[in-house]
């Protein structure tokens, strides 16, 4: 499609109506808003998610199971088959700490397990999101934010263009009622 066909609403034309000019501005405004506001919302959200994932980065440390981890039907099991168990580990500052995390069921007291802690030595129940997964999730959050901005803008545009079409059709009907009888007798 040539550029002149795409930009027909902007050309001077005796058949161009006021609704055509308004529609041209609506379309231009929608694309500008979607391009800039969507991009800004997407980038801000992606950066915020990246920052949040970076703060949640955890480090694997070795811990010792303090008490035997329950095993069997009576154990309070998670979906992945792990159970809560008491562990003891050394925080980044070297101070020994203890707490509860998810471990494999049936382990004996004194067993060595891997636990996850943040930079302050706080224990996490699960393995953190990896760096690559964090980037992908941040990008998905950014795309969702851009779509969340674009969807209502496109919806408002569709509504405005439908109203303009309705006005164009009503005016066309009025003009047809004026011109139609001049073309001769009606059939039927």
PDB file of C-alpha atoms in Angstrom:
ATOM      1  CA  UNK A   1       0.000   0.000   0.000  1.00  0.00           C
ATOM      2  CA  UNK A   2       1.461   3.358  -0.990  1.00  0.00           C
ATOM      3  CA  UNK A   3       2.043   6.156   1.481  1.00  0.00           C
ATOM      4  CA  UNK A   4      -0.548   8.378  -0.194  1.00  0.00           C
ATOM      5  CA  UNK A   5      -3.247   5.752   0.310  1.00  0.00           C
ATOM      6  CA  UNK A   6      -2.329   5.340   3.974  1.00  0.00           C
ATOM      7  CA  UNK A   7      -2.400   9.082   4.594  1.00  0.00           C
ATOM      8  CA  UNK A   8      -5.619   9.812   2.670  1.00  0.00           C
ATOM      9  CA  UNK A   9      -7.251  11.433   5.686  1.00  0.00           C
ATOM     10  CA  UNK A  10      -4.575  14.134   5.758  1.00  0.00           C
ATOM     11  CA  UNK A  11      -4.848  15.144   2.078  1.00  0.00           C
ATOM     12  CA  UNK A  12      -7.004  18.018   0.953  1.00  0.00           C
ATOM     13  CA  UNK A  13     -10.043  16.520  -0.748  1.00  0.00           C
ATOM     14  CA  UNK A  14     -13.502  17.941  -1.442  1.00  0.00           C
ATOM     15  CA  UNK A  15     -15.064  14.637  -0.299  1.00  0.00           C
ATOM     16  CA  UNK A  16     -13.221  14.660   3.023  1.00  0.00           C
ATOM     17  CA  UNK A  17     -15.572  15.273   5.923  1.00  0.00           C
ATOM     18  CA  UNK A  18     -15.015  16.613   9.400  1.00  0.00           C
ATOM     19  CA  UNK A  19     -15.334  13.049  10.770  1.00  0.00           C
ATOM     20  CA  UNK A  20     -12.423  11.961   8.556  1.00  0.00           C
ATOM     21  CA  UNK A  21     -10.180  14.632  10.056  1.00  0.00           C
ATOM     22  CA  UNK A  22     -11.241  13.730  13.596  1.00  0.00           C
ATOM     23  CA  UNK A  23     -10.610  10.050  12.872  1.00  0.00           C
ATOM     24  CA  UNK A  24      -7.139  10.840  11.535  1.00  0.00           C
ATOM     25  CA  UNK A  25      -6.300  12.666  14.759  1.00  0.00           C
ATOM     26  CA  UNK A  26      -7.757   9.840  16.865  1.00  0.00           C
ATOM     27  CA  UNK A  27      -5.643   7.250  15.049  1.00  0.00           C
ATOM     28  CA  UNK A  28      -2.492   9.369  15.322  1.00  0.00           C
ATOM     29  CA  UNK A  29      -3.094  10.055  19.011  1.00  0.00           C
ATOM     30  CA  UNK A  30      -3.718   6.382  19.765  1.00  0.00           C
ATOM     31  CA  UNK A  31      -0.496   5.285  18.112  1.00  0.00           C
ATOM     32  CA  UNK A  32       1.541   7.976  19.833  1.00  0.00           C
ATOM     33  CA  UNK A  33       0.083   7.072  23.229  1.00  0.00           C
ATOM     34  CA  UNK A  34       0.565   3.357  22.668  1.00  0.00           C
ATOM     35  CA  UNK A  35       4.108   3.798  21.383  1.00  0.00           C
ATOM     36  CA  UNK A  36       5.352   6.134  24.096  1.00  0.00           C
ATOM     37  CA  UNK A  37       3.207   5.359  27.140  1.00  0.00           C
ATOM     38  CA  UNK A  38       3.334   1.618  26.429  1.00  0.00           C
ATOM     39  CA  UNK A  39       7.096   1.714  26.052  1.00  0.00           C
ATOM     40  CA  UNK A  40       7.547   3.774  29.222  1.00  0.00           C
ATOM     41  CA  UNK A  41       5.190   1.547  31.229  1.00  0.00           C
ATOM     42  CA  UNK A  42       6.907  -1.567  29.918  1.00  0.00           C
ATOM     43  CA  UNK A  43      10.408  -0.313  30.668  1.00  0.00           C
ATOM     44  CA  UNK A  44       9.537   1.000  34.133  1.00  0.00           C
ATOM     45  CA  UNK A  45       7.814  -2.257  35.050  1.00  0.00           C
ATOM     46  CA  UNK A  46      10.636  -4.405  33.667  1.00  0.00           C
ATOM     47  CA  UNK A  47      13.274  -2.401  35.557  1.00  0.00           C
ATOM     48  CA  UNK A  48      11.237  -2.533  38.741  1.00  0.00           C
ATOM     49  CA  UNK A  49      10.844  -6.298  38.409  1.00  0.00           C
ATOM     50  CA  UNK A  50      14.580  -6.675  37.707  1.00  0.00           C
ATOM     51  CA  UNK A  51      15.349  -4.633  40.830  1.00  0.00           C
ATOM     52  CA  UNK A  52      12.955  -6.718  42.923  1.00  0.00           C
ATOM     53  CA  UNK A  53      14.438  -9.981  41.637  1.00  0.00           C
ATOM     54  CA  UNK A  54      17.946  -8.683  42.333  1.00  0.00           C
ATOM     55  CA  UNK A  55      16.953  -7.914  45.926  1.00  0.00           C
ATOM     56  CA  UNK A  56      15.579 -11.421  46.273  1.00  0.00           C
ATOM     57  CA  UNK A  57      18.788 -13.004  45.041  1.00  0.00           C
ATOM     58  CA  UNK A  58      19.769 -15.684  47.473  1.00  0.00           C
ATOM     59  CA  UNK A  59      22.910 -17.643  48.028  1.00  0.00           C
ATOM     60  CA  UNK A  60      23.170 -21.368  48.544  1.00  0.00           C
ATOM     61  CA  UNK A  61      24.801 -22.411  51.834  1.00  0.00           C
ATOM     62  CA  UNK A  62      25.316 -25.736  53.520  1.00  0.00           C
ATOM     63  CA  UNK A  63      23.246 -26.364  56.625  1.00  0.00           C
ATOM     64  CA  UNK A  64      22.873 -29.218  59.068  1.00  0.00           C
ATOM     65  CA  UNK A  65      19.494 -30.780  59.784  1.00  0.00           C
ATOM     66  CA  UNK A  66      18.810 -30.367  63.519  1.00  0.00           C
ATOM     67  CA  UNK A  67      15.986 -32.902  63.858  1.00  0.00           C
ATOM     68  CA  UNK A  68      14.883 -35.840  61.756  1.00  0.00           C
ATOM     69  CA  UNK A  69      12.677 -34.770  58.832  1.00  0.00           C
ATOM     70  CA  UNK A  70       9.276 -36.481  58.985  1.00  0.00           C
ATOM     71  CA  UNK A  71       8.531 -39.060  56.349  1.00  0.00           C
ATOM     72  CA  UNK A  72       5.357 -40.816  55.308  1.00  0.00           C
ATOM     73  CA  UNK A  73       1.661 -40.032  55.238  1.00  0.00           C
ATOM     74  CA  UNK A  74       1.640 -38.074  58.514  1.00  0.00           C
ATOM     75  CA  UNK A  75       4.270 -35.586  57.322  1.00  0.00           C
ATOM     76  CA  UNK A  76       3.177 -32.077  56.375  1.00  0.00           C
ATOM     77  CA  UNK A  77       4.286 -32.456  52.766  1.00  0.00           C
ATOM     78  CA  UNK A  78       4.553 -29.888  50.017  1.00  0.00           C
ATOM     79  CA  UNK A  79       3.615 -30.565  46.406  1.00  0.00           C
ATOM     80  CA  UNK A  80       7.200 -31.477  45.517  1.00  0.00           C
ATOM     81  CA  UNK A  81       7.362 -34.051  48.367  1.00  0.00           C
ATOM     82  CA  UNK A  82       9.536 -31.938  50.665  1.00  0.00           C
ATOM     83  CA  UNK A  83       8.710 -31.258  54.324  1.00  0.00           C
ATOM     84  CA  UNK A  84       9.561 -28.551  56.843  1.00  0.00           C
ATOM     85  CA  UNK A  85      12.691 -29.272  58.765  1.00  0.00           C
ATOM     86  CA  UNK A  86      14.800 -27.434  61.359  1.00  0.00           C
ATOM     87  CA  UNK A  87      18.289 -26.531  60.177  1.00  0.00           C
ATOM     88  CA  UNK A  88      21.387 -24.720  61.485  1.00  0.00           C
ATOM     89  CA  UNK A  89      23.720 -22.706  59.241  1.00  0.00           C
ATOM     90  CA  UNK A  90      26.230 -19.834  59.325  1.00  0.00           C
ATOM     91  CA  UNK A  91      25.047 -16.390  58.183  1.00  0.00           C
ATOM     92  CA  UNK A  92      27.270 -14.276  55.885  1.00  0.00           C
ATOM     93  CA  UNK A  93      28.687 -12.507  58.973  1.00  0.00           C
ATOM     94  CA  UNK A  94      29.701 -15.898  60.442  1.00  0.00           C
ATOM     95  CA  UNK A  95      27.082 -15.968  63.209  1.00  0.00           C
ATOM     96  CA  UNK A  96      25.394 -19.369  63.553  1.00  0.00           C
ATOM     97  CA  UNK A  97      21.654 -19.292  62.908  1.00  0.00           C
ATOM     98  CA  UNK A  98      18.816 -21.778  62.983  1.00  0.00           C
ATOM     99  CA  UNK A  99      15.411 -21.885  61.345  1.00  0.00           C
ATOM    100  CA  UNK A 100      13.020 -23.959  59.302  1.00  0.00           C
ATOM    101  CA  UNK A 101      13.047 -24.637  55.591  1.00  0.00           C
ATOM    102  CA  UNK A 102      11.866 -27.266  53.157  1.00  0.00           C
ATOM    103  CA  UNK A 103      13.976 -30.432  53.045  1.00  0.00           C
ATOM    104  CA  UNK A 104      13.564 -33.905  51.610  1.00  0.00           C
ATOM    105  CA  UNK A 105      11.440 -36.127  53.834  1.00  0.00           C
ATOM    106  CA  UNK A 106      13.093 -38.961  55.752  1.00  0.00           C
ATOM    107  CA  UNK A 107      16.489 -37.304  56.287  1.00  0.00           C
ATOM    108  CA  UNK A 108      18.191 -38.050  59.605  1.00  0.00           C
ATOM    109  CA  UNK A 109      19.359 -35.416  62.080  1.00  0.00           C
ATOM    110  CA  UNK A 110      22.878 -34.205  61.225  1.00  0.00           C
ATOM    111  CA  UNK A 111      22.359 -34.625  57.472  1.00  0.00           C
ATOM    112  CA  UNK A 112      23.863 -31.890  55.318  1.00  0.00           C
ATOM    113  CA  UNK A 113      21.340 -29.951  53.204  1.00  0.00           C
ATOM    114  CA  UNK A 114      21.502 -26.937  50.915  1.00  0.00           C
ATOM    115  CA  UNK A 115      19.501 -23.904  52.051  1.00  0.00           C
ATOM    116  CA  UNK A 116      19.038 -20.457  50.540  1.00  0.00           C
ATOM    117  CA  UNK A 117      19.718 -17.204  52.360  1.00  0.00           C
ATOM    118  CA  UNK A 118      19.791 -13.544  51.369  1.00  0.00           C
ATOM    119  CA  UNK A 119      22.639 -11.103  52.051  1.00  0.00           C
ATOM    120  CA  UNK A 120      21.343 -10.508  55.603  1.00  0.00           C
ATOM    121  CA  UNK A 121      21.322 -14.231  56.394  1.00  0.00           C
ATOM    122  CA  UNK A 122      17.532 -14.627  56.307  1.00  0.00           C
ATOM    123  CA  UNK A 123      16.483 -18.111  55.335  1.00  0.00           C
ATOM    124  CA  UNK A 124      14.192 -18.727  52.364  1.00  0.00           C
ATOM    125  CA  UNK A 125      11.830 -21.653  51.973  1.00  0.00           C
ATOM    126  CA  UNK A 126      12.569 -22.221  48.324  1.00  0.00           C
ATOM    127  CA  UNK A 127      15.246 -21.818  45.696  1.00  0.00           C
ATOM    128  CA  UNK A 128      15.185 -18.311  44.224  1.00  0.00           C
ATOM    129  CA  UNK A 129      14.424 -17.367  40.677  1.00  0.00           C
ATOM    130  CA  UNK A 130      17.584 -17.700  38.603  1.00  0.00           C
ATOM    131  CA  UNK A 131      19.163 -14.730  36.860  1.00  0.00           C
ATOM    132  CA  UNK A 132      17.993 -15.821  33.386  1.00  0.00           C
ATOM    133  CA  UNK A 133      14.505 -16.650  34.663  1.00  0.00           C
ATOM    134  CA  UNK A 134      14.421 -13.256  36.378  1.00  0.00           C
ATOM    135  CA  UNK A 135      15.224 -11.492  33.099  1.00  0.00           C
ATOM    136  CA  UNK A 136      12.503 -13.426  31.277  1.00  0.00           C
ATOM    137  CA  UNK A 137       9.933 -12.760  34.002  1.00  0.00           C
ATOM    138  CA  UNK A 138      10.839  -9.057  34.082  1.00  0.00           C
ATOM    139  CA  UNK A 139      10.425  -8.865  30.298  1.00  0.00           C
ATOM    140  CA  UNK A 140       7.041 -10.585  30.552  1.00  0.00           C
ATOM    141  CA  UNK A 141       5.938  -8.162  33.284  1.00  0.00           C
ATOM    142  CA  UNK A 142       7.074  -5.267  31.068  1.00  0.00           C
ATOM    143  CA  UNK A 143       5.145  -6.617  28.083  1.00  0.00           C
ATOM    144  CA  UNK A 144       2.056  -7.077  30.239  1.00  0.00           C
ATOM    145  CA  UNK A 145       2.333  -3.490  31.459  1.00  0.00           C
ATOM    146  CA  UNK A 146       2.642  -2.235  27.879  1.00  0.00           C
ATOM    147  CA  UNK A 147      -0.447  -4.241  26.922  1.00  0.00           C
ATOM    148  CA  UNK A 148      -2.290  -2.932  29.974  1.00  0.00           C
ATOM    149  CA  UNK A 149      -1.663   0.589  28.703  1.00  0.00           C
ATOM    150  CA  UNK A 150      -2.466  -0.252  25.075  1.00  0.00           C
ATOM    151  CA  UNK A 151      -5.708  -2.186  25.623  1.00  0.00           C
ATOM    152  CA  UNK A 152      -7.836   0.646  27.043  1.00  0.00           C
ATOM    153  CA  UNK A 153      -6.387   3.099  24.534  1.00  0.00           C
ATOM    154  CA  UNK A 154      -7.290   0.810  21.628  1.00  0.00           C
ATOM    155  CA  UNK A 155     -10.713   0.217  23.191  1.00  0.00           C
ATOM    156  CA  UNK A 156     -11.366   3.959  23.442  1.00  0.00           C
ATOM    157  CA  UNK A 157     -10.182   4.364  19.867  1.00  0.00           C
ATOM    158  CA  UNK A 158     -12.529   1.651  18.624  1.00  0.00           C
ATOM    159  CA  UNK A 159     -15.412   3.289  20.473  1.00  0.00           C
ATOM    160  CA  UNK A 160     -14.588   6.743  19.062  1.00  0.00           C
ATOM    161  CA  UNK A 161     -14.199   5.396  15.528  1.00  0.00           C
ATOM    162  CA  UNK A 162     -17.513   3.515  15.784  1.00  0.00           C
ATOM    163  CA  UNK A 163     -19.222   6.753  16.846  1.00  0.00           C
ATOM    164  CA  UNK A 164     -17.609   8.580  13.931  1.00  0.00           C
ATOM    165  CA  UNK A 165     -18.769   5.848  11.522  1.00  0.00           C
ATOM    166  CA  UNK A 166     -22.293   6.154  12.903  1.00  0.00           C
ATOM    167  CA  UNK A 167     -22.215   9.927  12.336  1.00  0.00           C
ATOM    168  CA  UNK A 168     -20.847   9.465   8.805  1.00  0.00           C
ATOM    169  CA  UNK A 169     -23.588   6.969   7.957  1.00  0.00           C
ATOM    170  CA  UNK A 170     -26.310   9.249   9.373  1.00  0.00           C
ATOM    171  CA  UNK A 171     -25.028  12.177   7.317  1.00  0.00           C
ATOM    172  CA  UNK A 172     -24.798   9.956   4.252  1.00  0.00           C
ATOM    173  CA  UNK A 173     -28.437   8.929   4.776  1.00  0.00           C
ATOM    174  CA  UNK A 174     -29.453  12.596   5.028  1.00  0.00           C
ATOM    175  CA  UNK A 175     -27.606  13.491   1.863  1.00  0.00           C
ATOM    176  CA  UNK A 176     -28.987  10.474   0.050  1.00  0.00           C
ATOM    177  CA  UNK A 177     -32.522  11.509   0.996  1.00  0.00           C
ATOM    178  CA  UNK A 178     -31.829  14.883  -0.653  1.00  0.00           C
ATOM    179  CA  UNK A 179     -30.122  13.598  -3.810  1.00  0.00           C
ATOM    180  CA  UNK A 180     -31.918  10.254  -4.365  1.00  0.00           C
ATOM    181  CA  UNK A 181     -35.265  11.663  -5.547  1.00  0.00           C
ATOM    182  CA  UNK A 182     -33.495  13.716  -8.239  1.00  0.00           C
ATOM    183  CA  UNK A 183     -32.344  10.553  -9.990  1.00  0.00           C
ATOM    184  CA  UNK A 184     -35.751   9.437 -11.068  1.00  0.00           C
ATOM    185  CA  UNK A 185     -38.696   7.398  -9.876  1.00  0.00           C
ATOM    186  CA  UNK A 186     -38.170   4.725  -7.249  1.00  0.00           C
ATOM    187  CA  UNK A 187     -38.686   1.104  -8.263  1.00  0.00           C
ATOM    188  CA  UNK A 188     -40.482  -1.437  -6.249  1.00  0.00           C
TER     189      UNK A 188
END
